[in-house]
C-alpha positions as MATLAB code, in Angstrom:
seq = 'MKNVLSIKVKNQQTSLPRVLRIISRQGLKVENLVMSLSMDEKYLDINAKLDCINVPEQLVRLLEKQIEVESVDSTAGLNSLVMAI';
ca = [
    -151.778  -34.176   51.266;
    -150.407  -31.034   52.755;
    -151.571  -29.459   55.959;
    -152.346  -25.766   56.678;
    -151.582  -24.264   60.003;
    -153.722  -21.146   60.788;
    -152.336  -18.999   63.571;
    -153.616  -15.692   64.940;
    -150.976  -13.683   66.793;
    -150.601  -10.211   68.197;
    -149.146   -7.779   65.738;
    -145.619   -7.432   67.176;
    -142.237   -7.320   65.453;
    -141.098  -10.645   66.896;
    -144.344  -12.624   66.259;
    -143.685  -13.963   62.772;
    -140.009  -14.910   63.389;
    -140.909  -16.642   66.633;
    -143.663  -18.725   64.915;
    -141.297  -19.699   62.077;
    -138.558  -20.620   64.481;
    -140.851  -22.944   66.417;
    -142.091  -24.604   63.210;
    -138.440  -25.098   61.949;
    -137.254  -26.519   65.299;
    -139.864  -29.231   64.885;
    -138.193  -30.237   61.625;
    -141.022  -29.000   59.430;
    -140.743  -26.949   56.249;
    -143.063  -24.154   55.251;
    -144.028  -24.443   51.564;
    -146.255  -21.391   51.441;
    -146.975  -18.529   53.859;
    -149.913  -16.074   53.647;
    -150.162  -13.398   56.240;
    -152.853  -10.726   56.616;
    -153.368   -7.941   59.064;
    -156.745   -7.660   60.918;
    -159.022   -4.630   60.327;
    -158.002   -3.072   63.693;
    -154.373   -3.903   63.041;
    -153.941   -5.657   66.395;
    -153.535   -9.145   65.069;
    -151.730  -10.975   62.226;
    -153.463  -13.940   60.609;
    -150.829  -16.415   59.415;
    -151.687  -19.396   57.138;
    -148.673  -21.685   56.681;
    -148.784  -24.614   54.310;
    -146.573  -27.256   55.795;
    -144.737  -30.066   54.081;
    -146.075  -32.864   56.335;
    -148.883  -35.335   56.391;
    -150.021  -34.630   59.868;
    -149.253  -31.503   61.983;
    -147.706  -32.750   65.255;
    -149.724  -32.053   68.363;
    -146.503  -30.926   70.032;
    -146.155  -28.095   67.522;
    -149.729  -26.873   68.194;
    -149.147  -27.024   71.933;
    -145.800  -25.120   71.576;
    -147.490  -22.372   69.577;
    -150.401  -22.077   71.983;
    -148.011  -21.465   74.896;
    -146.577  -18.357   73.270;
    -147.930  -15.124   74.862;
    -148.647  -13.381   71.588;
    -150.562  -16.322   70.117;
    -154.305  -15.996   70.253;
    -155.296  -19.201   68.403;
    -153.925  -22.116   66.429;
    -155.803  -24.376   64.045;
    -154.507  -27.241   61.903;
    -156.492  -28.119   58.769;
    -155.609  -30.921   56.310;
    -155.828  -30.284   52.643;
    -154.934  -27.589   50.197;
    -158.500  -26.227   49.897;
    -158.361  -24.415   53.230;
    -155.539  -22.170   52.216;
    -156.832  -18.884   50.985;
    -154.323  -17.290   48.588;
    -153.930  -13.485   48.810;
    -153.028  -11.780   45.587;
];
């Protein structure tokens, strides 16, 4: 089973690269990434499907410490990933 990490970040140029860098430094691979812009264009909603059985708590804590991160949620299973076409 794969895990989906849902992250809400401020819409800044460095937000996505920083999130991906933190994930890769934990030794995890992103299999699928879906990103959408909020209606007011202030936030990015990032859904990353990770190649791991359990999302490490350390990863969630590291992401929550980032200034531009508003929220982080880890959900097990493929059904929680909403595919944008």
